Coordinates of C-alpha atoms in Angstrom, one line a residue:
N1 CA 38.3 -42.4 -80.3
Q2 CA 39.3 -42.2 -76.6
I3 CA 37.0 -45.0 -75.5
T4 CA 38.8 -47.5 -77.9
D5 CA 42.1 -46.1 -76.7
A6 CA 41.2 -46.9 -73.1
E7 CA 39.6 -50.3 -74.0
E8 CA 41.4 -52.1 -76.9
D9 CA 38.8 -54.9 -76.8
F10 CA 35.9 -52.5 -77.1
K11 CA 34.4 -52.9 -80.6
T12 CA 31.3 -51.4 -82.0
K13 CA 29.6 -51.2 -85.3
E14 CA 28.4 -47.6 -84.7
V15 CA 27.6 -45.3 -81.8
V16 CA 24.1 -43.7 -82.0
M17 CA 22.7 -41.0 -79.7
V18 CA 19.2 -41.9 -78.6
R19 CA 17.2 -38.7 -78.9
G20 CA 15.4 -38.0 -75.6
G21 CA 17.4 -40.7 -73.8
I22 CA 16.4 -44.1 -72.7
E23 CA 13.3 -42.7 -70.8
R24 CA 11.8 -41.4 -74.0
Y25 CA 12.8 -44.6 -75.9
L26 CA 10.9 -46.8 -73.4
K27 CA 7.8 -44.5 -73.6
T28 CA 7.9 -44.8 -77.4
F29 CA 8.5 -48.6 -77.5
K30 CA 6.2 -49.7 -74.7
E31 CA 7.3 -53.4 -74.9
G32 CA 11.0 -52.4 -74.6
G33 CA 12.2 -52.5 -78.2
Y34 CA 15.9 -53.4 -78.0
W35 CA 16.1 -52.4 -74.4
K36 CA 16.7 -55.2 -71.9
G37 CA 15.9 -54.9 -68.2
K38 CA 15.1 -51.7 -66.3
N39 CA 16.3 -48.1 -66.7
Y40 CA 17.8 -46.7 -63.4
L41 CA 16.5 -43.1 -62.7
F42 CA 18.1 -40.5 -60.5
D43 CA 14.8 -39.3 -59.0
K44 CA 12.0 -40.6 -56.7
R45 CA 10.8 -43.1 -59.3
M46 CA 14.2 -44.9 -58.9
E47 CA 13.6 -47.1 -62.0
Q48 CA 11.7 -47.3 -65.3
A49 CA 10.4 -50.5 -67.0
P50 CA 8.6 -50.8 -70.4
S51 CA 4.9 -50.3 -69.5
D52 CA 3.6 -53.1 -71.8
K53 CA 6.2 -55.6 -71.0
T54 CA 5.0 -58.5 -68.8
Q55 CA 6.4 -59.1 -65.3
Q56 CA 7.4 -62.6 -66.5
A57 CA 9.5 -61.1 -69.3
L58 CA 11.0 -58.5 -66.9
D59 CA 12.0 -61.3 -64.5
A60 CA 13.6 -63.2 -67.4
D61 CA 15.7 -60.1 -68.1
V62 CA 17.2 -60.0 -64.6
E63 CA 21.0 -60.7 -64.7
S64 CA 21.9 -58.8 -61.5
N65 CA 22.4 -60.3 -58.1
C66 CA 22.5 -59.1 -54.5
C67 CA 26.2 -58.4 -53.8
L68 CA 26.0 -60.1 -50.4
C69 CA 23.8 -63.3 -50.8
Q70 CA 24.1 -63.5 -54.6
K71 CA 20.3 -63.9 -54.9
K72 CA 18.7 -62.6 -58.1
H73 CA 17.6 -59.0 -57.6
S74 CA 17.0 -56.0 -59.8
Q75 CA 16.2 -53.1 -57.4
Y76 CA 18.8 -50.5 -56.3
R77 CA 17.8 -49.5 -52.8
G78 CA 19.6 -48.1 -49.8
Q79 CA 22.2 -46.1 -51.8
H80 CA 24.9 -48.7 -51.0
K81 CA 28.2 -48.5 -52.8
C82 CA 31.3 -50.7 -53.4
A83 CA 33.9 -50.2 -50.6
T84 CA 36.8 -52.0 -52.3
I85 CA 39.9 -49.9 -52.4
I86 CA 41.4 -49.6 -55.9
P87 CA 45.1 -50.2 -55.7
S88 CA 46.1 -47.7 -58.5
S89 CA 44.4 -44.7 -56.8
G90 CA 44.0 -45.7 -53.1
L91 CA 40.4 -44.6 -53.4
P92 CA 37.2 -46.7 -52.9
C93 CA 35.5 -48.0 -56.0
S94 CA 32.1 -46.4 -55.0
V95 CA 30.2 -48.1 -57.8
P96 CA 26.5 -48.5 -56.7
V97 CA 25.8 -52.1 -55.7
I98 CA 22.5 -54.0 -55.5
V99 CA 21.4 -55.3 -52.1
C100 CA 18.3 -57.3 -51.7
N101 CA 15.7 -56.6 -49.0
D102 CA 16.9 -59.4 -46.7
C103 CA 20.5 -58.0 -46.7
Q104 CA 19.7 -54.3 -46.2
I105 CA 20.5 -54.4 -42.4
T106 CA 23.8 -56.2 -43.0
A107 CA 24.8 -53.8 -45.7
T108 CA 24.0 -50.8 -43.5
N109 CA 25.9 -52.2 -40.5
E110 CA 28.9 -53.6 -42.5
P111 CA 29.4 -51.1 -45.5
L112 CA 33.0 -52.1 -45.9
S113 CA 31.9 -55.7 -46.8
L114 CA 30.2 -54.5 -50.0
S115 CA 31.9 -55.2 -53.3
C116 CA 30.7 -54.8 -56.9
P117 CA 31.0 -57.6 -59.5
L118 CA 33.9 -55.9 -61.3
C119 CA 36.0 -55.7 -58.1
E120 CA 35.1 -59.3 -57.3
Q121 CA 36.8 -60.2 -60.6
N122 CA 39.8 -58.0 -59.7
Y123 CA 39.0 -55.7 -62.6
Q124 CA 41.4 -52.7 -62.9
T125 CA 40.4 -49.5 -64.6
P126 CA 42.6 -48.7 -67.6
D127 CA 45.3 -46.0 -67.4
T128 CA 43.7 -44.1 -70.3
A129 CA 40.2 -42.8 -69.7
P130 CA 38.0 -40.8 -72.1
D131 CA 38.3 -37.1 -71.4
L132 CA 34.6 -36.5 -71.5
L133 CA 34.8 -33.1 -69.8
G134 CA 37.5 -32.0 -72.3
Q135 CA 35.2 -33.0 -75.2
K136 CA 32.3 -31.1 -73.7
R137 CA 34.4 -28.0 -73.2
K138 CA 35.5 -28.1 -76.9
L139 CA 31.9 -28.3 -77.9
G140 CA 31.0 -25.4 -75.7
L141 CA 28.8 -27.5 -73.4
I142 CA 30.7 -26.4 -70.2
A143 CA 29.7 -22.8 -69.3
Q144 CA 31.8 -20.4 -67.4
G145 CA 31.7 -21.3 -63.7
G146 CA 31.7 -25.0 -64.5
K147 CA 28.1 -25.7 -65.3
D148 CA 27.3 -28.6 -67.6
L149 CA 24.8 -27.3 -70.1
V150 CA 23.6 -30.9 -70.9
T151 CA 22.9 -32.1 -67.4
G152 CA 22.4 -28.7 -65.7
Q153 CA 24.8 -29.7 -62.9
K154 CA 28.0 -28.2 -61.8
V155 CA 31.1 -30.1 -62.9
K156 CA 32.8 -31.8 -60.1
H157 CA 36.6 -31.6 -59.7
A158 CA 38.7 -34.8 -59.7
P159 CA 38.8 -36.5 -56.3
H160 CA 41.8 -35.8 -54.0
Q161 CA 44.6 -38.4 -53.8
S162 CA 44.5 -40.6 -50.7
S163 CA 46.0 -39.3 -47.6
Q164 CA 46.3 -40.1 -43.9
R165 CA 44.8 -36.7 -43.1
L166 CA 41.1 -36.3 -43.5
F167 CA 38.8 -33.3 -43.7
V168 CA 35.8 -33.8 -41.5
G169 CA 32.8 -31.4 -42.0
K170 CA 29.3 -30.7 -40.8
L171 CA 30.3 -30.9 -37.2
P172 CA 28.1 -29.3 -34.5
L173 CA 29.5 -26.3 -32.8
T174 CA 29.3 -28.2 -29.5
M175 CA 31.7 -30.9 -30.8
T176 CA 34.7 -31.9 -28.7
A177 CA 37.8 -33.9 -29.5
S178 CA 36.7 -36.7 -27.2
K179 CA 33.3 -36.9 -28.8
L180 CA 34.8 -36.9 -32.3
R181 CA 37.3 -39.7 -31.4
E182 CA 34.4 -41.7 -29.8
A183 CA 32.3 -41.3 -33.1
F184 CA 35.2 -42.7 -35.1
S185 CA 35.9 -45.5 -32.6
K186 CA 32.4 -46.8 -33.0
V187 CA 33.3 -47.9 -36.5
D188 CA 36.8 -49.2 -35.4
L189 CA 38.7 -46.2 -36.6
K190 CA 41.3 -44.3 -34.6
I191 CA 42.2 -40.6 -34.8
E192 CA 45.8 -39.6 -34.0
T193 CA 45.5 -35.8 -34.2
I194 CA 42.7 -33.3 -34.4
Q195 CA 43.0 -29.7 -35.6
W196 CA 39.9 -27.5 -35.6
I197 CA 39.5 -25.4 -38.7
V198 CA 38.8 -21.7 -37.9
D199 CA 37.9 -18.6 -39.8
R200 CA 40.9 -16.7 -40.9
D201 CA 39.7 -13.3 -39.6
T202 CA 37.5 -14.2 -36.6
H203 CA 39.4 -17.3 -35.6
A204 CA 36.0 -18.9 -34.8
F205 CA 35.1 -22.5 -35.3
Y206 CA 32.3 -23.2 -37.9
G207 CA 32.1 -27.0 -37.9
S208 CA 35.1 -28.4 -39.7
A209 CA 38.3 -30.1 -38.7
F210 CA 41.4 -31.9 -40.0
C211 CA 41.9 -35.4 -38.5
Q212 CA 45.2 -37.3 -38.9
M213 CA 44.3 -41.0 -38.7
I214 CA 46.4 -43.6 -36.9
S215 CA 47.1 -45.3 -40.2
M216 CA 46.5 -45.0 -44.0
E217 CA 44.2 -48.1 -43.7
D218 CA 41.9 -46.3 -41.2
A219 CA 41.9 -43.2 -43.5
Q220 CA 40.8 -45.2 -46.5
K221 CA 38.1 -47.0 -44.5
A222 CA 36.7 -43.7 -43.3
Q223 CA 36.8 -42.3 -46.9
A224 CA 34.9 -45.4 -48.1
L225 CA 32.2 -44.8 -45.5
G226 CA 31.8 -41.1 -46.6
T227 CA 30.1 -40.1 -43.4
I228 CA 30.5 -40.8 -39.7
Q229 CA 27.5 -41.0 -37.3
L230 CA 27.9 -38.5 -34.5
S231 CA 26.5 -39.0 -30.9
T232 CA 23.8 -36.4 -30.5
K233 CA 20.6 -36.2 -28.4
K234 CA 18.5 -35.1 -31.3
K235 CA 15.9 -37.4 -32.7
R236 CA 17.5 -37.1 -36.1
K237 CA 21.1 -38.2 -35.6
Q238 CA 23.7 -36.0 -37.3
K239 CA 26.4 -37.3 -39.6
A240 CA 29.8 -35.7 -40.3
C241 CA 31.1 -35.8 -43.9
V242 CA 34.6 -37.3 -44.5
A243 CA 37.1 -36.7 -47.3
F244 CA 40.8 -37.1 -48.0
S245 CA 42.8 -33.9 -47.4
P246 CA 46.4 -34.4 -48.5
V247 CA 49.0 -32.0 -47.1
H248 CA 50.5 -29.8 -49.8
D249 CA 54.0 -30.6 -51.1
N250 CA 56.8 -29.3 -48.9
A251 CA 54.3 -28.4 -46.2
T252 CA 54.5 -29.5 -42.5
W253 CA 51.3 -30.5 -40.8
P254 CA 50.7 -30.1 -38.0
E255 CA 53.2 -27.4 -37.1
A256 CA 55.7 -28.2 -34.4
S257 CA 54.2 -25.6 -32.1
Y258 CA 50.6 -27.0 -32.6
C259 CA 48.8 -28.2 -29.4
E260 CA 45.5 -30.0 -29.7
T261 CA 42.6 -28.6 -27.7
E262 CA 39.6 -30.5 -26.3
Y263 CA 37.2 -27.7 -27.4
P264 CA 37.1 -25.8 -30.7
P265 CA 38.1 -22.1 -30.5
I266 CA 35.2 -19.6 -30.0
G267 CA 37.0 -16.8 -31.8
D268 CA 38.1 -13.3 -31.0
C269 CA 35.9 -11.7 -28.3

């Protein structure tokens, strides 16, 4: 199958689908059965452990470490992700990493220092990857419109290739070029050119921009961060989302006649 094509060393006696998933398995076998450790959950519970398994036995199962101090830890908190750039794609690894309570502040202030165990071992993803979406489409599990009938979620498109130009969204309508440059400079990133994205018909600004970074390294660091903290006077500080936005083939950006403005356009009056 495609998994063994991608990983020649991957050997298995048989592959069995657990009816009801790991969550139901742990509810059925309250001491854990063949399951080791905790089950990570994508809801407010965060994790699930066998209800009748002793804390001592759970602690003995722990094989994970804090990615910063290497202390034994088994709780995923803070939504921290690996920031190591994968050479083959130029994209950040983005694998969730475990950070202990003592290192939470460091991880938040220095997100680019986070690295998962695979990246620490210089692991490279194989060129061949299982086409799981293709298999689901053949089985009729992807509905028209891209909805996954198994998970109920909309299928995400493959990420863009890395580029020096970034798309920056969720900007307040009061944003200026100076404020945007200042927000990036606070995380040691420098913008070369800013182009406000406007509505095709009204030519009004609705909170997005293209930003050409001073270097590819700065663009990759910004993409790894995912968001940029904006300077606002609100109690709840606003964050702008950041993503690669490569220029189409044979296209010139920005155009020779383009002139950057401090304020976004207000549209046709």
